[in-house]
Amino acid sequence: MAEALREKAFAGTKAIDWVRGLTDEVGPRLSGSPQDMAGVAWALATLKAAGFTNVHAEKVMVPAWQRGVEMGEVTAPYKQKLVLTALGGSPPTPEGGIEAEVVEATSLEALDAKGAAAVTGKIVFFNKRMERGSETRGYGYAVDVRTGGASRAARLGAVGVLIRSIGTDHNRLPHTGAVDYVAEVPKIPAAALTIPDAEMLERLLQSGKPVRVRFTLTCGDRPEAESANVIGEIKGSTKPEEIVLLGAHRDSWDLGTGAIDDAAGCGIVIEAARLIGLLPKHPPRTIRVCLYANEENGIAGGKAYFKTHQAELDKHAAALESDGGTDYPIGFAWTAGPSAEPFVKEVAAILEPLGAGTLSPGGAGADTGTLKIAGVPMFAVRQDSSRYFDYHHTANDTFDKIDPEGLDRNVAAVAAFAYCAASTPEMLERIPPDKRAEPRRPVKPVTRTR
Amino acid sequence: MAEALREKAFAGTKAIDWVRGLTDEVGPRLSGSPQDMAGVAWALATLKAAGFTNVHAEKVMVPAWQRGVEMGEVTAPYKQKLVLTALGGSPPTPEGGIEAEVVEATSLEALDAKGAAAVTGKIVFFNKRMERGSETRGYGYAVDVRTGGASRAARLGAVGVLIRSIGTDHNRLPHTGAVDYVAEVPKIPAAALTIPDAEMLERLLQSGKPVRVRFTLTCGDRPEAESANVIGEIKGSTKPEEIVLLGAHRDSWDLGTGAIDDAAGCGIVIEAARLIGLLPKHPPRTIRVCLYANEENGIAGGKAYFKTHQAELDKHAAALESDGGTDYPIGFAWTAGPSAEPFVKEVAAILEPLGAGTLSPGGAGADTGTLKIAGVPMFAVRQDSSRYFDYHHTANDTFDKIDPEGLDRNVAAVAAFAYCAASTPEMLERIPPDKRAEPRRPVKPVTRTR
């Protein structure tokens, strides 16, 4: 039956319609924005129309950081516009912006090595390159300057931070993303330059002349706002209280329409579950779809799910999250107790014709990963991310970047997995306690660095 | 000697330095802007430093249209931001913008067919697709909605015009370009949507619900400003009064830094001439480089050159313009009297190892083409334009799009041609009078249309 589902989905699904709906009818849906709640309404209506049961919203309070005006320019040695965007969580600059000399660092460690004397009063430019690759480790390697750079620079007395966008394109479109400010140092404004702008700044710095930059941001935090995880179910036939959780995130960054990140994932999990719901007989366990709030800047949705469903987490047989756009499946990642291995190998054999039969450790998503501490087995269809970071978190993340065939391949993989997980006789062995606190994304340097 | 020049340039030149200078040190240089004059200063200093003689600026009065705020949104059936940019020459919208229902047309003719009743009071959305190709005819076919659409729509009572960007990419970066407003109808505001935004608008229109759009532009004309053609020469050894003219344009649109359009051409012609100047013996005729003002929105530089040099046009042996970025040479275009054919074939044989030995009619550039009416023989190195229109007239036209190898291949081709044209014993036969008024770019439909 899982193979039949795979073949049916591979031949074409309605997933593209769900993705079109969320991007064209709702559009950008930053946590706490009016469109965030429009997204909740869309998700409720869509799950109901698609035949799900127990469709409801579970309230989540989310941060409501808001973008504003953003402007940048090189003021010396030449006058040049800089295209940049505020990083999520950044405070505004003082009125009129910040102007200071630029100090360049290619990593957090390289900045530390410069010391406070070289950094105080300056704008730090983190010029760390992300490598393209089919896996996400290029991202994992480079992203620390986005998440941690601002506080690291503030500790040394910097007045602002600019980063080379964490991305693999050469478009004049910056990549936003969240900053993790630490409490004990001042919160300084942080923005991402487009890669062409970062390379221009790099060339100007190479000339040896002092380079000065001004940038202005009017972004900032607003009071927490109400949002929701939206849930719908395909009820299990014989063990309806046991749950296979399929997650994706409903929120998005504000620059694009959140098509690959993560309307695609929403479309994939909705459609995978819907196809199972169309079967003459549902599998024993319930397939639960959760469209999470606030993945991008806080994981409030994932954390709220953990709290709200704590009493039934031991009934969660498996969790899978889809958040990799529409690129082709290339493997299957899992973390569970060792006795789950025969089940996983059976799934891998079914995914093999989709190119996703290679097994690897991992599988926890940003949202579902909050359940790892409770031992819920984690699964993920790994996707080729070679092109994903050309568009990720930019204004370019729009519906035209959706590959309908890739979308359907992912639906096929997720549906086949979900059917198996909802049908396997015994509950899968939980993640051993000593593996429940492992980081989600191993950070290891890529082979080629600058 | 032409072959030796070709080989030398093919092995690497300094053209990249000239391109880097004009883009990094001057940047965007829209006609009539402060950076336009900064570009004149850069060109004078660069030509002098590169060893040219008779380096001087020839004053040209240019239009000084200026961009301002630009905002767009879909207001019904859903609220969505639209990324757009004013087209060059557009007047501003009234304060608060224009809001109206959208009427779609896939061509000028399709709009005419709708008639005034369907268009009056509406915003016309020209949704004409440009096809990708190694030749520029996809551009020539599609661009009429940009140049002519606003007046054609105004004639039918439209209040504003939006076009699908004339380009081949899918980036959220609009393509600007000039509008030709006709005198007898109102000048209505005109802007280009990015291709992803145009496709979203198309999808919303396909839903059958009325689609309304609001857009605001604060652009507009300012008084004419002073600019200049900048000229430098490699003096001929025995017939210095006879001229081989190598042209490129120094101005650019304002969104990017004008790297492929046309710092590349400036770099190519400067370097081609400079390499000839380094030879132990200059060829008989003078190689004159002209870095034109105002190609993009008026051709004031080309027209001024015609007037200023009218007395010596019969001494212009040949003219070549470089305005195709750094993409590889794929052929050689020419228009001259029939007796020039043996010369052209000799040049083609020298260009053959560069992949540019295929002959075709044409050769007049936007700037040099003003001399066609005087019969000056026209030449051009044809370049593969398959990727050129991904970036053309967008914020993405930046230094990182320069292909150093392609740049040098073009230098090789132009240097070899220029040496031949400056050395051939007799003046080349002029363009026959009946061919002097032919349009520069034949407009023919591409094979695949929507």
Short mmCIF file of N, CA and C in Angstrom, two decimals, chain B residues 206-349:
data_model
loop_
_atom_site.label_atom_id
_atom_site.label_comp_id
_atom_site.label_asym_id
_atom_site.label_seq_id
_atom_site.Cartn_x
_atom_site.Cartn_y
_atom_site.Cartn_z
N GLN B 206 -6.01 35.10 -13.67
CA GLN B 206 -6.57 33.84 -14.18
C GLN B 206 -7.70 33.31 -13.29
N SER B 207 -7.68 33.71 -12.01
CA SER B 207 -8.74 33.24 -11.10
C SER B 207 -10.09 33.82 -11.48
N GLY B 208 -10.08 34.87 -12.31
CA GLY B 208 -11.34 35.43 -12.79
C GLY B 208 -11.90 36.54 -11.91
N LYS B 209 -11.38 36.67 -10.69
CA LYS B 209 -11.83 37.75 -9.81
C LYS B 209 -11.20 39.06 -10.28
N PRO B 210 -11.91 40.19 -10.10
CA PRO B 210 -11.30 41.46 -10.46
C PRO B 210 -10.05 41.70 -9.62
N VAL B 211 -8.99 42.14 -10.26
CA VAL B 211 -7.73 42.39 -9.57
C VAL B 211 -7.47 43.89 -9.58
N ARG B 212 -7.21 44.43 -8.40
CA ARG B 212 -6.91 45.86 -8.28
C ARG B 212 -5.49 46.04 -7.78
N VAL B 213 -4.85 47.06 -8.29
CA VAL B 213 -3.46 47.35 -7.93
C VAL B 213 -3.33 48.83 -7.60
N ARG B 214 -2.46 49.12 -6.63
CA ARG B 214 -2.09 50.50 -6.37
C ARG B 214 -0.58 50.63 -6.56
N PHE B 215 -0.17 51.70 -7.22
CA PHE B 215 1.28 51.96 -7.23
C PHE B 215 1.57 53.45 -7.15
N THR B 216 2.71 53.70 -6.55
CA THR B 216 3.14 55.07 -6.26
C THR B 216 4.56 55.26 -6.79
N LEU B 217 4.74 56.30 -7.55
CA LEU B 217 6.08 56.67 -8.05
C LEU B 217 6.30 58.15 -7.78
N THR B 218 7.49 58.50 -7.35
CA THR B 218 7.80 59.94 -7.18
C THR B 218 8.91 60.38 -8.13
N CYS B 219 9.15 59.57 -9.14
CA CYS B 219 10.17 59.90 -10.14
C CYS B 219 9.72 61.08 -10.99
N GLY B 220 10.63 61.58 -11.81
CA GLY B 220 10.23 62.62 -12.74
C GLY B 220 11.42 63.31 -13.39
N ASP B 221 11.10 64.15 -14.34
CA ASP B 221 12.14 64.87 -15.06
C ASP B 221 12.64 66.05 -14.23
N ARG B 222 13.92 66.30 -14.31
CA ARG B 222 14.52 67.53 -13.79
C ARG B 222 15.11 68.27 -14.98
N PRO B 223 15.54 69.52 -14.79
CA PRO B 223 16.09 70.26 -15.94
C PRO B 223 17.28 69.53 -16.55
N GLU B 224 17.44 69.67 -17.86
CA GLU B 224 18.60 69.08 -18.54
C GLU B 224 19.89 69.42 -17.80
N ALA B 225 20.84 68.51 -17.87
CA ALA B 225 22.09 68.70 -17.14
C ALA B 225 23.27 68.53 -18.09
N GLU B 226 24.41 69.00 -17.64
CA GLU B 226 25.61 68.87 -18.47
C GLU B 226 26.26 67.51 -18.25
N SER B 227 26.66 66.90 -19.34
CA SER B 227 27.42 65.66 -19.28
C SER B 227 28.45 65.73 -20.41
N ALA B 228 29.06 64.62 -20.75
CA ALA B 228 30.08 64.69 -21.79
C ALA B 228 30.38 63.33 -22.40
N ASN B 229 30.68 63.34 -23.70
CA ASN B 229 31.38 62.23 -24.33
C ASN B 229 32.86 62.39 -23.98
N VAL B 230 33.50 61.31 -23.62
CA VAL B 230 34.93 61.39 -23.30
C VAL B 230 35.71 60.64 -24.37
N ILE B 231 36.70 61.31 -24.91
CA ILE B 231 37.44 60.82 -26.07
C ILE B 231 38.92 60.70 -25.77
N GLY B 232 39.52 59.65 -26.30
CA GLY B 232 40.96 59.49 -26.24
C GLY B 232 41.42 58.78 -27.51
N GLU B 233 42.66 59.02 -27.90
CA GLU B 233 43.11 58.46 -29.18
C GLU B 233 44.47 57.75 -29.09
N ILE B 234 44.62 56.78 -29.95
CA ILE B 234 45.92 56.18 -30.26
C ILE B 234 46.23 56.69 -31.67
N LYS B 235 47.16 57.62 -31.74
CA LYS B 235 47.35 58.37 -32.99
C LYS B 235 47.90 57.49 -34.11
N GLY B 236 47.33 57.64 -35.28
CA GLY B 236 47.77 56.88 -36.44
C GLY B 236 49.17 57.30 -36.90
N SER B 237 49.91 56.34 -37.45
CA SER B 237 51.31 56.62 -37.78
C SER B 237 51.46 57.39 -39.08
N THR B 238 50.61 57.09 -40.06
CA THR B 238 50.80 57.74 -41.36
C THR B 238 49.55 58.46 -41.87
N LYS B 239 48.36 58.08 -41.39
CA LYS B 239 47.14 58.78 -41.80
C LYS B 239 46.35 59.16 -40.56
N PRO B 240 46.93 59.96 -39.69
CA PRO B 240 46.30 60.19 -38.38
C PRO B 240 44.95 60.87 -38.47
N GLU B 241 44.66 61.52 -39.59
CA GLU B 241 43.36 62.20 -39.71
C GLU B 241 42.23 61.22 -40.05
N GLU B 242 42.59 59.99 -40.42
CA GLU B 242 41.56 58.97 -40.67
C GLU B 242 41.32 58.18 -39.39
N ILE B 243 40.05 57.91 -39.15
CA ILE B 243 39.66 57.46 -37.80
C ILE B 243 38.93 56.13 -37.82
N VAL B 244 39.36 55.24 -36.93
CA VAL B 244 38.58 54.05 -36.60
C VAL B 244 37.99 54.32 -35.22
N LEU B 245 36.68 54.40 -35.17
CA LEU B 245 36.00 54.79 -33.95
C LEU B 245 35.55 53.56 -33.17
N LEU B 246 35.97 53.47 -31.90
CA LEU B 246 35.53 52.40 -31.00
C LEU B 246 34.68 53.04 -29.90
N GLY B 247 33.43 52.66 -29.83
CA GLY B 247 32.53 53.29 -28.88
C GLY B 247 31.97 52.33 -27.84
N ALA B 248 31.63 52.91 -26.70
CA ALA B 248 30.89 52.20 -25.64
C ALA B 248 30.24 53.31 -24.82
N HIS B 249 29.28 52.97 -23.98
CA HIS B 249 28.66 54.09 -23.26
C HIS B 249 29.03 54.11 -21.78
N ARG B 250 29.31 55.31 -21.34
CA ARG B 250 29.81 55.56 -20.01
C ARG B 250 28.68 55.67 -19.00
N ASP B 251 27.50 56.10 -19.47
CA ASP B 251 26.35 56.21 -18.56
C ASP B 251 25.78 54.83 -18.26
N SER B 252 24.92 54.75 -17.27
CA SER B 252 24.23 53.49 -16.96
C SER B 252 22.90 53.80 -16.32
N TRP B 253 22.06 52.78 -16.22
CA TRP B 253 20.89 52.92 -15.37
C TRP B 253 21.36 52.98 -13.93
N ASP B 254 20.43 53.34 -13.06
CA ASP B 254 20.78 53.66 -11.68
C ASP B 254 20.62 52.51 -10.70
N LEU B 255 20.00 51.39 -11.11
CA LEU B 255 19.66 50.34 -10.14
C LEU B 255 20.88 49.51 -9.76
N GLY B 256 21.70 49.16 -10.75
CA GLY B 256 22.92 48.43 -10.49
C GLY B 256 24.11 49.37 -10.57
N THR B 257 25.29 48.81 -10.81
CA THR B 257 26.46 49.67 -11.00
C THR B 257 26.88 49.68 -12.47
N GLY B 258 25.97 49.24 -13.35
CA GLY B 258 26.26 49.31 -14.79
C GLY B 258 27.51 48.56 -15.18
N ALA B 259 27.63 47.33 -14.72
CA ALA B 259 28.85 46.55 -14.98
C ALA B 259 28.82 45.95 -16.38
N ILE B 260 27.79 45.15 -16.66
CA ILE B 260 27.71 44.58 -18.00
C ILE B 260 27.19 45.63 -18.98
N ASP B 261 26.50 46.64 -18.47
CA ASP B 261 25.87 47.66 -19.33
C ASP B 261 26.19 49.04 -18.80
N ASP B 262 27.35 49.59 -19.13
CA ASP B 262 28.24 49.12 -20.17
C ASP B 262 29.67 49.39 -19.75
N ALA B 263 29.95 49.23 -18.42
CA ALA B 263 31.35 49.31 -18.02
C ALA B 263 32.16 48.27 -18.79
N ALA B 264 31.55 47.12 -19.06
CA ALA B 264 32.24 46.08 -19.82
C ALA B 264 32.69 46.60 -21.19
N GLY B 265 31.76 47.24 -21.90
CA GLY B 265 32.10 47.78 -23.22
C GLY B 265 33.19 48.84 -23.11
N CYS B 266 33.11 49.68 -22.10
CA CYS B 266 34.15 50.70 -21.90
C CYS B 266 35.50 50.02 -21.69
N GLY B 267 35.51 48.99 -20.83
CA GLY B 267 36.75 48.27 -20.58
C GLY B 267 37.29 47.62 -21.85
N ILE B 268 36.40 47.08 -22.66
CA ILE B 268 36.82 46.38 -23.88
C ILE B 268 37.44 47.35 -24.88
N VAL B 269 36.78 48.48 -25.13
CA VAL B 269 37.33 49.38 -26.16
C VAL B 269 38.57 50.11 -25.66
N ILE B 270 38.58 50.47 -24.36
CA ILE B 270 39.80 51.11 -23.82
C ILE B 270 40.98 50.15 -23.98
N GLU B 271 40.77 48.91 -23.58
CA GLU B 271 41.88 47.96 -23.56
C GLU B 271 42.31 47.56 -24.96
N ALA B 272 41.34 47.40 -25.86
CA ALA B 272 41.69 47.05 -27.24
C ALA B 272 42.57 48.15 -27.84
N ALA B 273 42.17 49.40 -27.64
CA ALA B 273 42.96 50.51 -28.19
C ALA B 273 44.31 50.62 -27.48
N ARG B 274 44.31 50.45 -26.17
CA ARG B 274 45.56 50.56 -25.41
C ARG B 274 46.58 49.53 -25.89
N LEU B 275 46.11 48.30 -26.16
CA LEU B 275 47.04 47.26 -26.63
C LEU B 275 47.65 47.64 -27.97
N ILE B 276 46.85 48.28 -28.82
CA ILE B 276 47.39 48.74 -30.12
C ILE B 276 48.39 49.86 -29.89
N GLY B 277 48.08 50.71 -28.92
CA GLY B 277 48.99 51.82 -28.59
C GLY B 277 50.35 51.34 -28.08
N LEU B 278 50.37 50.13 -27.51
CA LEU B 278 51.63 49.59 -26.98
C LEU B 278 52.54 49.02 -28.07
N LEU B 279 52.00 48.88 -29.29
CA LEU B 279 52.80 48.29 -30.37
C LEU B 279 53.95 49.22 -30.72
N PRO B 280 55.07 48.65 -31.16
CA PRO B 280 56.24 49.49 -31.52
C PRO B 280 55.88 50.50 -32.61
N LYS B 281 55.00 50.09 -33.52
CA LYS B 281 54.58 51.02 -34.57
C LYS B 281 53.06 51.03 -34.63
N HIS B 282 52.48 52.23 -34.47
CA HIS B 282 51.03 52.34 -34.55
C HIS B 282 50.57 52.06 -35.98
N PRO B 283 49.37 51.56 -36.15
CA PRO B 283 48.85 51.40 -37.52
C PRO B 283 48.64 52.78 -38.16
N PRO B 284 48.44 52.81 -39.48
CA PRO B 284 48.35 54.10 -40.18
C PRO B 284 47.26 55.02 -39.63
N ARG B 285 46.05 54.50 -39.41
CA ARG B 285 44.94 55.37 -38.98
C ARG B 285 44.89 55.51 -37.46
N THR B 286 44.21 56.55 -37.02
CA THR B 286 44.01 56.79 -35.58
C THR B 286 42.89 55.89 -35.05
N ILE B 287 43.14 55.31 -33.89
CA ILE B 287 42.07 54.59 -33.17
C ILE B 287 41.50 55.59 -32.17
N ARG B 288 40.26 55.91 -32.31
CA ARG B 288 39.61 56.85 -31.37
C ARG B 288 38.61 56.10 -30.51
N VAL B 289 38.78 56.21 -29.21
CA VAL B 289 37.80 55.65 -28.27
C VAL B 289 36.85 56.76 -27.85
N CYS B 290 35.56 56.51 -27.95
CA CYS B 290 34.58 57.46 -27.44
C CYS B 290 33.72 56.77 -26.38
N LEU B 291 33.76 57.28 -25.16
CA LEU B 291 32.91 56.77 -24.08
C LEU B 291 31.72 57.73 -23.99
N TYR B 292 30.61 57.25 -24.53
CA TYR B 292 29.45 58.12 -24.78
C TYR B 292 28.65 58.44 -23.52
N ALA B 293 28.10 59.62 -23.53
CA ALA B 293 27.08 60.01 -22.55
C ALA B 293 25.72 59.49 -23.00
N ASN B 294 24.86 59.21 -22.02
CA ASN B 294 23.41 59.12 -22.25
C ASN B 294 22.95 58.16 -23.34
N GLU B 295 23.52 56.96 -23.36
CA GLU B 295 22.98 55.98 -24.29
C GLU B 295 21.60 55.51 -23.83
N GLU B 296 21.45 55.38 -22.51
CA GLU B 296 20.27 54.66 -22.00
C GLU B 296 18.95 55.38 -22.22
N ASN B 297 18.95 56.67 -22.05
CA ASN B 297 17.67 57.37 -22.13
C ASN B 297 17.77 58.66 -22.93
N GLY B 298 18.13 58.50 -24.20
CA GLY B 298 18.13 59.67 -25.06
C GLY B 298 19.10 59.66 -26.23
N ILE B 299 20.21 58.93 -26.10
CA ILE B 299 21.25 58.89 -27.15
C ILE B 299 21.76 60.31 -27.41
N ALA B 300 21.72 61.16 -26.39
CA ALA B 300 22.23 62.53 -26.58
C ALA B 300 23.71 62.52 -26.92
N GLY B 301 24.44 61.54 -26.37
CA GLY B 301 25.87 61.46 -26.66
C GLY B 301 26.13 61.11 -28.12
N GLY B 302 25.41 60.15 -28.62
CA GLY B 302 25.57 59.74 -30.02
C GLY B 302 25.20 60.86 -30.97
N LYS B 303 24.13 61.54 -30.64
CA LYS B 303 23.69 62.65 -31.50
C LYS B 303 24.69 63.81 -31.45
N ALA B 304 25.24 64.07 -30.25
CA ALA B 304 26.21 65.16 -30.11
C ALA B 304 27.49 64.84 -30.88
N TYR B 305 27.89 63.56 -30.85
CA TYR B 305 29.10 63.17 -31.59
C TYR B 305 28.92 63.48 -33.07
N PHE B 306 27.75 63.13 -33.59
CA PHE B 306 27.46 63.38 -35.00
C PHE B 306 27.64 64.87 -35.32
N LYS B 307 27.07 65.71 -34.49
CA LYS B 307 27.15 67.16 -34.75
C LYS B 307 28.56 67.68 -34.62
N THR B 308 29.21 67.31 -33.52
CA THR B 308 30.54 67.85 -33.22
C THR B 308 31.56 67.44 -34.29
N HIS B 309 31.36 66.22 -34.82
CA HIS B 309 32.38 65.68 -35.72
C HIS B 309 31.91 65.61 -37.17
N GLN B 310 30.85 66.37 -37.46
CA GLN B 310 30.25 66.29 -38.79
C GLN B 310 31.28 66.53 -39.90
N ALA B 311 32.18 67.48 -39.65
CA ALA B 311 33.15 67.86 -40.68
C ALA B 311 34.15 66.74 -41.00
N GLU B 312 34.34 65.82 -40.07
CA GLU B 312 35.34 64.77 -40.31
C GLU B 312 34.70 63.39 -40.48
N LEU B 313 33.38 63.35 -40.66
CA LEU B 313 32.75 62.02 -40.77
C LEU B 313 33.22 61.28 -42.01
N ASP B 314 33.56 62.02 -43.07
CA ASP B 314 34.07 61.31 -44.27
C ASP B 314 35.46 60.73 -44.04
N LYS B 315 36.08 61.12 -42.93
CA LYS B 315 37.38 60.52 -42.57
C LYS B 315 37.21 59.36 -41.59
N HIS B 316 35.96 59.04 -41.23
CA HIS B 316 35.73 57.90 -40.33
C HIS B 316 35.73 56.63 -41.18
N ALA B 317 36.78 55.85 -41.03
CA ALA B 317 36.92 54.63 -41.84
C ALA B 317 35.97 53.53 -41.38
N ALA B 318 35.69 53.51 -40.10
CA ALA B 318 34.88 52.42 -39.53
C ALA B 318 34.46 52.81 -38.13
N ALA B 319 33.33 52.25 -37.67
CA ALA B 319 32.89 52.45 -36.29
C ALA B 319 32.42 51.12 -35.72
N LEU B 320 32.80 50.86 -34.49
CA LEU B 320 32.38 49.64 -33.79
C LEU B 320 31.96 50.03 -32.38
N GLU B 321 30.87 49.44 -31.91
CA GLU B 321 30.41 49.73 -30.55
C GLU B 321 30.36 48.43 -29.76
N SER B 322 30.74 48.49 -28.49
CA SER B 322 30.69 47.31 -27.62
C SER B 322 29.69 47.59 -26.50
N ASP B 323 28.61 46.83 -26.50
CA ASP B 323 27.55 47.06 -25.50
C ASP B 323 26.80 45.75 -25.25
N GLY B 324 27.55 44.67 -25.09
CA GLY B 324 26.90 43.37 -24.90
C GLY B 324 27.46 42.60 -23.71
N GLY B 325 28.00 43.32 -22.74
CA GLY B 325 28.51 42.65 -21.55
C GLY B 325 29.78 41.88 -21.84
N THR B 326 29.99 40.80 -21.10
CA THR B 326 31.23 40.04 -21.24
C THR B 326 30.97 38.66 -21.82
N ASP B 327 29.80 38.50 -22.38
CA ASP B 327 29.53 37.18 -22.96
C ASP B 327 30.36 36.96 -24.22
N TYR B 328 30.57 35.68 -24.52
CA TYR B 328 31.54 35.31 -25.56
C TYR B 328 31.14 35.80 -26.94
N PRO B 329 32.14 36.20 -27.70
CA PRO B 329 31.89 36.55 -29.11
C PRO B 329 31.37 35.33 -29.87
N ILE B 330 30.38 35.56 -30.71
CA ILE B 330 29.86 34.45 -31.53
C ILE B 330 29.74 34.82 -33.00
N GLY B 331 30.15 36.02 -33.36
CA GLY B 331 30.06 36.38 -34.77
C GLY B 331 30.48 37.83 -34.98
N PHE B 332 30.41 38.24 -36.20
CA PHE B 332 30.86 39.57 -36.58
C PHE B 332 29.84 40.16 -37.54
N ALA B 333 29.31 41.32 -37.18
CA ALA B 333 28.27 41.94 -37.99
C ALA B 333 28.82 43.18 -38.69
N TRP B 334 28.33 43.44 -39.88
CA TRP B 334 28.85 44.59 -40.62
C TRP B 334 27.83 45.15 -41.59
N THR B 335 27.98 46.44 -41.82
CA THR B 335 27.21 47.12 -42.86
C THR B 335 28.16 48.13 -43.50
N ALA B 336 28.41 47.95 -44.79
CA ALA B 336 29.30 48.87 -45.53
C ALA B 336 28.99 48.69 -47.01
N GLY B 337 29.74 49.35 -47.84
CA GLY B 337 29.58 49.14 -49.27
C GLY B 337 30.07 47.75 -49.65
N PRO B 338 29.52 47.20 -50.77
CA PRO B 338 29.84 45.81 -51.13
C PRO B 338 31.33 45.55 -51.34
N SER B 339 32.09 46.55 -51.75
CA SER B 339 33.51 46.29 -51.99
C SER B 339 34.31 46.10 -50.71
N ALA B 340 33.64 46.33 -49.53
CA ALA B 340 34.33 46.08 -48.26
C ALA B 340 34.37 44.59 -47.92
N GLU B 341 33.68 43.78 -48.72
CA GLU B 341 33.52 42.38 -48.34
C GLU B 341 34.85 41.62 -48.18
N PRO B 342 35.80 41.78 -49.10
CA PRO B 342 37.07 41.05 -48.90
C PRO B 342 37.75 41.41 -47.58
N PHE B 343 37.71 42.70 -47.23
CA PHE B 343 38.27 43.13 -45.94
C PHE B 343 37.55 42.41 -44.79
N VAL B 344 36.21 42.41 -44.85
CA VAL B 344 35.42 41.81 -43.76
C VAL B 344 35.73 40.32 -43.65
N LYS B 345 35.91 39.67 -44.80
CA LYS B 345 36.22 38.23 -44.75
C LYS B 345 37.59 37.98 -44.13
N GLU B 346 38.50 38.89 -44.40
CA GLU B 346 39.85 38.77 -43.81
C GLU B 346 39.75 38.90 -42.28
N VAL B 347 38.95 39.89 -41.83
CA VAL B 347 38.74 40.05 -40.39
C VAL B 347 38.09 38.79 -39.80
N ALA B 348 37.08 38.29 -40.50
CA ALA B 348 36.36 37.11 -39.99
C ALA B 348 37.31 35.93 -39.81
N ALA B 349 38.25 35.78 -40.73
CA ALA B 349 39.20 34.67 -40.62
C ALA B 349 40.06 34.82 -39.36
#
